[in-house]
C-alpha positions as a Markdown table, in Angstrom:
| # | Residue | x | y | z |
|---|---|---|---|---|
| 1 | Unk | 0.1 | -0.1 | 0.0 |
| 2 | Unk | 1.4 | 3.5 | -0.9 |
| 3 | Unk | 2.1 | 5.5 | 2.3 |
| 4 | Unk | 0.2 | 8.8 | 2.5 |
| 5 | Unk | 1.9 | 11.9 | 1.4 |
| 6 | Unk | 1.4 | 15.4 | 2.9 |
| 7 | Unk | 0.9 | 18.5 | 0.6 |
| 8 | Unk | 4.6 | 19.3 | 0.8 |
| 9 | Unk | 5.4 | 16.1 | -1.0 |
| 10 | Unk | 7.1 | 14.4 | 2.0 |
| 11 | Unk | 5.8 | 11.3 | 4.0 |
| 12 | Unk | 4.1 | 12.2 | 7.2 |
| 13 | Unk | 6.4 | 12.6 | 10.2 |
| 14 | Unk | 5.4 | 9.6 | 12.4 |
| 15 | Unk | 6.2 | 9.7 | 16.0 |
| 16 | Unk | 6.7 | 13.6 | 16.0 |
| 17 | Unk | 3.9 | 15.7 | 17.9 |
| 18 | Unk | 1.7 | 17.9 | 15.7 |
| 19 | Unk | 1.7 | 21.6 | 16.8 |
| 20 | Unk | -1.3 | 22.1 | 19.1 |
| 21 | Unk | -3.9 | 24.6 | 18.0 |
| 22 | Unk | -3.3 | 26.7 | 21.2 |
| 23 | Unk | 0.3 | 27.1 | 19.9 |
| 24 | Unk | -0.9 | 28.3 | 16.5 |
| 25 | Unk | -3.2 | 30.8 | 18.2 |
| 26 | Unk | -0.4 | 32.0 | 20.4 |
| 27 | Unk | 1.8 | 32.6 | 17.2 |
| 28 | Unk | -1.0 | 34.4 | 15.6 |
| 29 | Unk | -1.4 | 36.7 | 18.7 |
| 30 | Unk | 2.4 | 37.3 | 18.8 |
| 31 | Unk | 2.5 | 38.1 | 15.3 |
| 32 | Unk | -0.5 | 40.4 | 15.4 |
| 33 | Unk | 1.2 | 42.2 | 18.3 |
| 34 | Unk | 4.5 | 42.6 | 16.5 |
| 35 | Unk | 2.8 | 43.7 | 13.2 |
| 36 | Unk | 0.6 | 46.3 | 15.0 |
| 37 | Unk | 3.5 | 47.6 | 17.0 |
| 38 | Unk | 5.7 | 48.0 | 13.8 |
| 39 | Unk | 2.7 | 49.8 | 12.0 |
| 40 | Unk | 1.9 | 52.2 | 14.9 |
| 41 | Unk | 5.6 | 52.8 | 15.8 |
| 42 | Unk | 5.3 | 56.6 | 15.1 |
| 43 | Unk | 2.5 | 56.8 | 17.8 |
| 44 | Unk | 3.8 | 54.1 | 20.2 |
| 45 | Unk | 7.5 | 55.2 | 20.2 |
| 46 | Unk | 8.1 | 57.2 | 23.4 |
| 47 | Unk | 10.9 | 59.3 | 21.9 |
| 48 | Unk | 11.9 | 60.3 | 18.3 |
| 49 | Unk | 13.8 | 57.7 | 16.3 |
| 50 | Unk | 17.2 | 59.4 | 15.8 |
| 51 | Unk | 17.6 | 61.7 | 18.7 |
| 52 | Unk | 21.0 | 61.1 | 20.3 |
| 53 | Unk | 21.2 | 62.2 | 23.9 |
| 54 | Unk | 24.9 | 62.0 | 25.1 |
| 55 | Unk | 23.9 | 62.8 | 28.7 |
| 56 | Unk | 21.7 | 59.7 | 28.8 |
| 57 | Unk | 24.0 | 57.1 | 27.1 |
| 58 | Unk | 23.8 | 53.5 | 28.4 |
| 59 | Unk | 21.0 | 54.2 | 30.9 |
| 60 | Unk | 19.5 | 50.9 | 32.2 |
| 61 | Unk | 15.8 | 50.1 | 31.8 |
| 62 | Unk | 13.7 | 52.4 | 33.9 |
| 63 | Unk | 10.4 | 54.1 | 33.9 |
| 64 | Unk | 11.7 | 56.8 | 31.5 |
| 65 | Unk | 13.5 | 54.2 | 29.1 |
| 66 | Unk | 11.6 | 50.8 | 29.5 |
| 67 | Unk | 14.4 | 49.1 | 27.5 |
| 68 | Unk | 17.3 | 51.4 | 28.4 |
| 69 | Unk | 19.4 | 53.4 | 26.0 |
| 70 | Unk | 22.2 | 52.6 | 23.7 |
| 71 | Unk | 25.7 | 53.9 | 23.2 |
| 72 | Unk | 24.6 | 57.5 | 22.0 |
| 73 | Unk | 21.6 | 57.8 | 24.2 |
| 74 | Unk | 18.8 | 56.7 | 21.9 |
| 75 | Unk | 15.8 | 54.9 | 23.4 |
| 76 | Unk | 16.2 | 51.2 | 22.6 |
| 77 | Unk | 12.5 | 50.7 | 22.7 |
| 78 | Unk | 12.0 | 53.3 | 20.0 |
| 79 | Unk | 14.6 | 51.7 | 17.8 |
| 80 | Unk | 13.0 | 48.2 | 18.3 |
| 81 | Unk | 9.7 | 49.5 | 17.3 |
| 82 | Unk | 10.9 | 51.1 | 14.1 |
| 83 | Unk | 13.3 | 48.1 | 13.5 |
| 84 | Unk | 10.2 | 45.9 | 13.4 |
| 85 | Unk | 9.1 | 47.9 | 10.4 |
| 86 | Unk | 12.4 | 47.2 | 8.6 |
| 87 | Unk | 12.5 | 43.6 | 9.3 |
| 88 | Unk | 9.0 | 42.9 | 8.4 |
| 89 | Unk | 9.4 | 45.0 | 5.3 |
| 90 | Unk | 12.4 | 42.9 | 4.4 |
| 91 | Unk | 10.5 | 39.6 | 5.1 |
| 92 | Unk | 7.4 | 40.7 | 2.9 |
| 93 | Unk | 9.5 | 41.9 | 0.0 |
| 94 | Unk | 11.8 | 38.9 | -0.1 |
| 95 | Unk | 8.8 | 36.3 | 0.1 |
| 96 | Unk | 6.8 | 38.4 | -2.4 |
| 97 | Unk | 9.6 | 38.4 | -5.0 |
| 98 | Unk | 10.6 | 34.8 | -4.4 |
| 99 | Unk | 7.0 | 33.5 | -4.5 |
| 100 | Unk | 6.1 | 35.7 | -7.6 |
| 101 | Unk | 9.1 | 34.4 | -9.4 |
| 102 | Unk | 9.2 | 30.8 | -8.1 |
| 103 | Unk | 5.5 | 30.0 | -8.3 |
| 104 | Unk | 5.2 | 31.4 | -11.9 |
| 105 | Unk | 8.2 | 29.2 | -13.0 |
| 106 | Unk | 7.0 | 26.3 | -11.1 |
| 107 | Unk | 3.4 | 26.2 | -12.4 |
| 108 | Unk | 4.7 | 26.7 | -16.1 |
| 109 | Unk | 7.1 | 23.9 | -15.6 |
| 110 | Unk | 4.6 | 21.4 | -13.9 |
| 111 | Unk | 1.8 | 22.2 | -16.4 |
| 112 | Unk | 4.0 | 22.2 | -19.6 |
| 113 | Unk | 6.3 | 19.3 | -18.9 |
| 114 | Unk | 8.8 | 17.9 | -21.4 |
| 115 | Unk | 11.7 | 20.2 | -22.1 |
| 116 | Unk | 10.3 | 23.4 | -20.7 |
| 117 | Unk | 10.2 | 21.6 | -17.3 |
| 118 | Unk | 13.6 | 20.3 | -17.8 |
| 119 | Unk | 15.2 | 23.5 | -18.5 |
| 120 | Unk | 13.4 | 25.2 | -15.6 |
| 121 | Unk | 14.2 | 22.6 | -13.0 |
| 122 | Unk | 17.8 | 22.4 | -14.2 |
| 123 | Unk | 18.2 | 26.0 | -13.5 |
| 124 | Unk | 16.6 | 25.6 | -10.3 |
| 125 | Unk | 18.9 | 22.9 | -9.3 |
| 126 | Unk | 21.9 | 25.0 | -10.0 |
| 127 | Unk | 20.8 | 27.6 | -7.4 |
| 128 | Unk | 19.9 | 24.8 | -5.0 |
| 129 | Unk | 23.4 | 23.4 | -5.3 |
| 130 | Unk | 24.7 | 26.3 | -3.2 |
| 131 | Unk | 24.1 | 26.9 | 0.4 |
| 132 | Unk | 21.4 | 29.5 | 0.6 |
| 133 | Unk | 23.2 | 31.6 | 3.3 |
| 134 | Unk | 26.7 | 31.4 | 1.6 |
| 135 | Unk | 25.1 | 32.6 | -1.7 |
| 136 | Unk | 23.4 | 35.4 | -0.1 |
| 137 | Unk | 26.6 | 36.4 | 1.6 |
| 138 | Unk | 28.4 | 36.4 | -1.6 |
| 139 | Unk | 25.9 | 38.7 | -3.3 |
| 140 | Unk | 25.7 | 40.9 | -0.3 |
| 141 | Unk | 29.6 | 41.3 | -0.4 |
| 142 | Unk | 29.5 | 42.2 | -4.1 |
| 143 | Unk | 26.7 | 44.9 | -3.7 |
| 144 | Unk | 26.6 | 47.9 | -1.6 |
| 145 | Unk | 25.4 | 47.3 | 2.0 |
| 146 | Unk | 21.7 | 48.4 | 2.3 |
| 147 | Unk | 18.2 | 47.3 | 2.9 |
| 148 | Unk | 17.6 | 46.6 | -0.8 |
| 149 | Unk | 20.8 | 44.6 | -1.0 |
| 150 | Unk | 19.5 | 42.2 | 1.7 |
| 151 | Unk | 16.1 | 41.9 | -0.1 |
| 152 | Unk | 17.9 | 41.1 | -3.4 |
| 153 | Unk | 20.5 | 38.7 | -1.9 |
| 154 | Unk | 17.9 | 36.7 | 0.0 |
| 155 | Unk | 15.4 | 36.6 | -2.8 |
| 156 | Unk | 17.8 | 35.2 | -5.3 |
| 157 | Unk | 18.3 | 32.3 | -3.0 |
| 158 | Unk | 14.8 | 31.7 | -2.0 |
| 159 | Unk | 12.8 | 31.4 | -5.1 |
| 160 | Unk | 14.1 | 27.8 | -6.2 |
| 161 | Unk | 12.2 | 26.3 | -3.2 |
| 162 | Unk | 8.9 | 27.7 | -4.5 |
| 163 | Unk | 9.5 | 26.6 | -7.9 |
| 164 | Unk | 10.0 | 23.0 | -7.0 |
| 165 | Unk | 7.0 | 23.1 | -4.7 |
| 166 | Unk | 4.7 | 24.8 | -7.4 |
| 167 | Unk | 6.0 | 22.5 | -10.0 |
| 168 | Unk | 5.1 | 19.3 | -8.1 |
| 169 | Unk | 1.7 | 20.6 | -7.3 |
| 170 | Unk | 1.0 | 21.9 | -10.9 |
| 171 | Unk | 2.2 | 18.6 | -12.3 |
| 172 | Unk | -0.4 | 16.7 | -10.1 |
| 173 | Unk | -3.2 | 19.1 | -10.9 |
| 174 | Unk | -2.5 | 19.1 | -14.7 |
| 175 | Unk | -3.7 | 15.4 | -14.9 |
| 176 | Unk | -6.9 | 16.1 | -13.1 |
| 177 | Unk | -10.2 | 15.3 | -15.1 |
| 178 | Unk | -11.4 | 18.9 | -14.9 |
| 179 | Unk | -8.1 | 20.2 | -16.6 |
| 180 | Unk | -8.5 | 17.4 | -19.3 |
| 181 | Unk | -12.0 | 18.5 | -19.9 |
| 182 | Unk | -10.9 | 22.0 | -20.2 |
| 183 | Unk | -8.3 | 21.0 | -22.8 |
| 184 | Unk | -10.9 | 19.0 | -24.7 |
| 185 | Unk | -13.1 | 22.2 | -24.9 |
| 186 | Unk | -10.3 | 24.0 | -26.5 |
| 187 | Unk | -9.4 | 26.4 | -23.7 |
| 188 | Unk | -6.0 | 28.0 | -24.2 |
| 189 | Unk | -3.2 | 26.7 | -21.9 |
| 190 | Unk | -2.6 | 30.2 | -20.2 |
| 191 | Unk | -6.2 | 30.5 | -19.2 |
| 192 | Unk | -6.1 | 26.8 | -17.7 |
| 193 | Unk | -3.1 | 27.9 | -15.8 |
| 194 | Unk | -4.6 | 31.0 | -14.4 |
| 195 | Unk | -8.1 | 29.6 | -13.7 |
| 196 | Unk | -7.4 | 26.0 | -12.5 |
| 197 | Unk | -3.7 | 25.1 | -12.1 |
| 198 | Unk | -2.6 | 28.3 | -10.2 |
| 199 | Unk | -5.3 | 28.7 | -7.7 |
| 200 | Unk | -5.3 | 25.0 | -6.7 |
| 201 | Unk | -1.4 | 25.2 | -6.2 |
| 202 | Unk | -1.4 | 28.0 | -3.8 |
| 203 | Unk | -2.4 | 26.5 | -0.5 |
| 204 | Unk | 0.9 | 24.8 | 0.1 |
| 205 | Unk | 2.8 | 27.8 | -1.2 |
| 206 | Unk | 0.9 | 29.9 | 1.4 |
| 207 | Unk | 1.8 | 27.5 | 4.2 |
| 208 | Unk | 5.3 | 27.5 | 3.1 |
| 209 | Unk | 5.5 | 31.4 | 3.1 |
| 210 | Unk | 4.3 | 31.6 | 6.7 |
| 211 | Unk | 7.0 | 29.0 | 7.6 |
| 212 | Unk | 9.8 | 30.9 | 5.8 |
| 213 | Unk | 9.0 | 34.3 | 7.0 |
| 214 | Unk | 10.9 | 33.5 | 10.4 |
| 215 | Unk | 13.9 | 32.2 | 8.4 |
| 216 | Unk | 14.0 | 35.3 | 6.2 |
| 217 | Unk | 14.1 | 37.6 | 9.3 |
| 218 | Unk | 16.8 | 35.6 | 10.7 |
| 219 | Unk | 18.9 | 35.6 | 7.6 |
| 220 | Unk | 18.4 | 39.5 | 7.2 |
| 221 | Unk | 19.4 | 39.9 | 10.9 |
| 222 | Unk | 22.5 | 37.8 | 10.1 |
| 223 | Unk | 23.5 | 39.8 | 7.2 |
| 224 | Unk | 23.0 | 43.2 | 9.0 |
| 225 | Unk | 24.9 | 41.6 | 11.9 |
| 226 | Unk | 27.8 | 41.0 | 9.6 |
| 227 | Unk | 27.7 | 44.5 | 8.3 |
| 228 | Unk | 26.2 | 43.6 | 4.9 |
| 229 | Unk | 22.7 | 44.7 | 5.5 |
| 230 | Unk | 21.0 | 47.8 | 6.9 |
| 231 | Unk | 23.4 | 50.6 | 7.8 |
| 232 | Unk | 23.1 | 53.5 | 10.3 |
| 233 | Unk | 20.9 | 55.4 | 10.8 |
| 234 | Unk | 18.5 | 52.6 | 9.9 |
| 235 | Unk | 16.9 | 50.9 | 12.6 |
| 236 | Unk | 17.0 | 47.1 | 12.2 |
| 237 | Unk | 17.2 | 44.3 | 14.8 |
| 238 | Unk | 20.2 | 42.4 | 13.4 |
| 239 | Unk | 22.3 | 45.9 | 13.2 |
| 240 | Unk | 21.2 | 46.7 | 16.8 |
| 241 | Unk | 22.6 | 43.4 | 17.9 |
| 242 | Unk | 25.8 | 43.9 | 16.1 |
| 243 | Unk | 26.3 | 47.4 | 17.6 |
| 244 | Unk | 25.6 | 46.0 | 21.2 |
| 245 | Unk | 27.5 | 42.8 | 21.1 |
| 246 | Unk | 30.6 | 44.3 | 22.8 |
| 247 | Unk | 28.4 | 45.6 | 25.7 |
| 248 | Unk | 26.6 | 42.3 | 26.4 |
| 249 | Unk | 28.5 | 41.7 | 29.8 |
| 250 | Unk | 28.2 | 45.3 | 31.0 |
| 251 | Unk | 25.1 | 46.7 | 29.4 |
| 252 | Unk | 23.1 | 43.8 | 28.6 |
| 253 | Unk | 19.9 | 45.5 | 27.6 |
| 254 | Unk | 21.3 | 47.0 | 24.4 |
| 255 | Unk | 21.7 | 43.5 | 22.7 |
| 256 | Unk | 19.1 | 41.6 | 24.8 |
| 257 | Unk | 15.9 | 43.2 | 23.7 |
| 258 | Unk | 16.6 | 43.3 | 19.9 |
| 259 | Unk | 17.7 | 39.6 | 20.0 |
| 260 | Unk | 14.4 | 38.9 | 21.9 |
| 261 | Unk | 12.4 | 40.8 | 19.2 |
| 262 | Unk | 14.1 | 38.5 | 16.6 |
| 263 | Unk | 13.3 | 35.3 | 18.5 |
| 264 | Unk | 9.8 | 36.3 | 19.3 |
| 265 | Unk | 8.9 | 37.0 | 15.8 |
| 266 | Unk | 10.6 | 34.0 | 14.3 |
| 267 | Unk | 8.9 | 31.8 | 16.9 |
| 268 | Unk | 5.4 | 33.3 | 16.0 |
| 269 | Unk | 5.9 | 32.7 | 12.3 |
| 270 | Unk | 7.1 | 29.1 | 12.7 |
| 271 | Unk | 4.3 | 28.0 | 15.1 |
| 272 | Unk | 1.7 | 29.8 | 13.0 |
| 273 | Unk | 3.0 | 28.2 | 9.8 |
| 274 | Unk | 2.9 | 24.8 | 11.4 |
| 275 | Unk | -0.6 | 25.3 | 12.6 |
| 276 | Unk | -1.7 | 26.3 | 9.0 |
| 277 | Unk | -0.1 | 23.1 | 7.7 |
| 278 | Unk | -1.9 | 21.0 | 10.1 |
| 279 | Unk | -5.2 | 22.9 | 9.3 |
| 280 | Unk | -4.8 | 23.0 | 5.5 |
| 281 | Unk | -3.4 | 19.5 | 4.8 |
| 282 | Unk | -6.3 | 17.1 | 4.4 |
| 283 | Unk | -4.2 | 14.1 | 4.7 |
| 284 | Unk | -2.7 | 15.3 | 7.8 |
| 285 | Unk | -6.1 | 15.9 | 9.3 |
| 286 | Unk | -7.2 | 12.3 | 8.4 |
| 287 | Unk | -4.0 | 10.9 | 10.1 |
| 288 | Unk | -4.7 | 13.0 | 13.2 |
| 289 | Unk | -8.3 | 11.8 | 13.4 |
| 290 | Unk | -7.3 | 8.1 | 13.0 |
| 291 | Unk | -4.6 | 8.6 | 15.8 |
| 292 | Unk | -7.1 | 10.1 | 18.1 |
| 293 | Unk | -9.6 | 7.3 | 17.5 |
| 294 | Unk | -6.9 | 4.7 | 18.2 |
| 295 | Unk | -5.8 | 6.4 | 21.4 |
| 296 | Unk | -9.5 | 6.5 | 22.5 |
| 297 | Unk | -9.9 | 2.7 | 21.8 |
| 298 | Unk | -6.7 | 1.8 | 23.8 |
| 299 | Unk | -7.7 | 0.2 | 27.1 |
| 300 | Unk | -6.3 | 1.9 | 30.2 |
| 301 | Unk | -3.5 | 0.1 | 32.1 |
| 302 | Unk | -4.6 | -1.1 | 35.5 |
| 303 | Unk | -3.2 | 1.0 | 38.4 |
| 304 | Unk | -1.0 | -1.1 | 40.7 |
């Protein structure tokens, strides 16, 4: 009997616990707080963004400065709020470009097949042959450090994953009876792709986008930490960690709070993505129901 396959093309992970719904809800709440805080930063920030106060440098957390101040007297909480705007903008831009390029190429490859699929997938394999972070570092070194450089460097290494995922889904959908019926009716191939193949290929892509958002934020923070991403005076979490690394033992708040912002945001995206995968994967739902029924039928062990 053929083992069941999840919507990402992999066998179900037996023996590993599924993400509980309450964790997915927690991720959604945390992500909503982060997004709202970034959007409302001009109104929530207690101080102007780039207002150095030399007389208030490296103050510990207090009622006046909840997260303390940095080396030049800037409020850390204010920079974290504005840094969320930068980090989330990078994530949205990278995933938008990667999904647009990858899904388009993947759907065309999966539906067309033949030499078109071979060409697209071989180009995809060339990009996948290089470690993503190493290739991003190489591109960031060549280009001038900036937020746009980070977006381009990460997007170039991210789109092949969506191409492979969309190609596998499109190849499966292209053999469905309603697609064959559309071909028999003389519907043009581009119209079939837009109306039938593409909409039915988006569910796993959306799940993968939510799972990848945390990874994009971590990668962009790593590039900024290495001095290859956002530059002063831009507020960005990875850059804030890089600037405060030498002060960790003496002024811990300068580096701790930006690091926690990265950790919380990546955690929120990951648990939300896992929750979406469990909710939108019909095979995973069937397996989960079977496991629950099996556990309910198991007799309880007699107590000693």
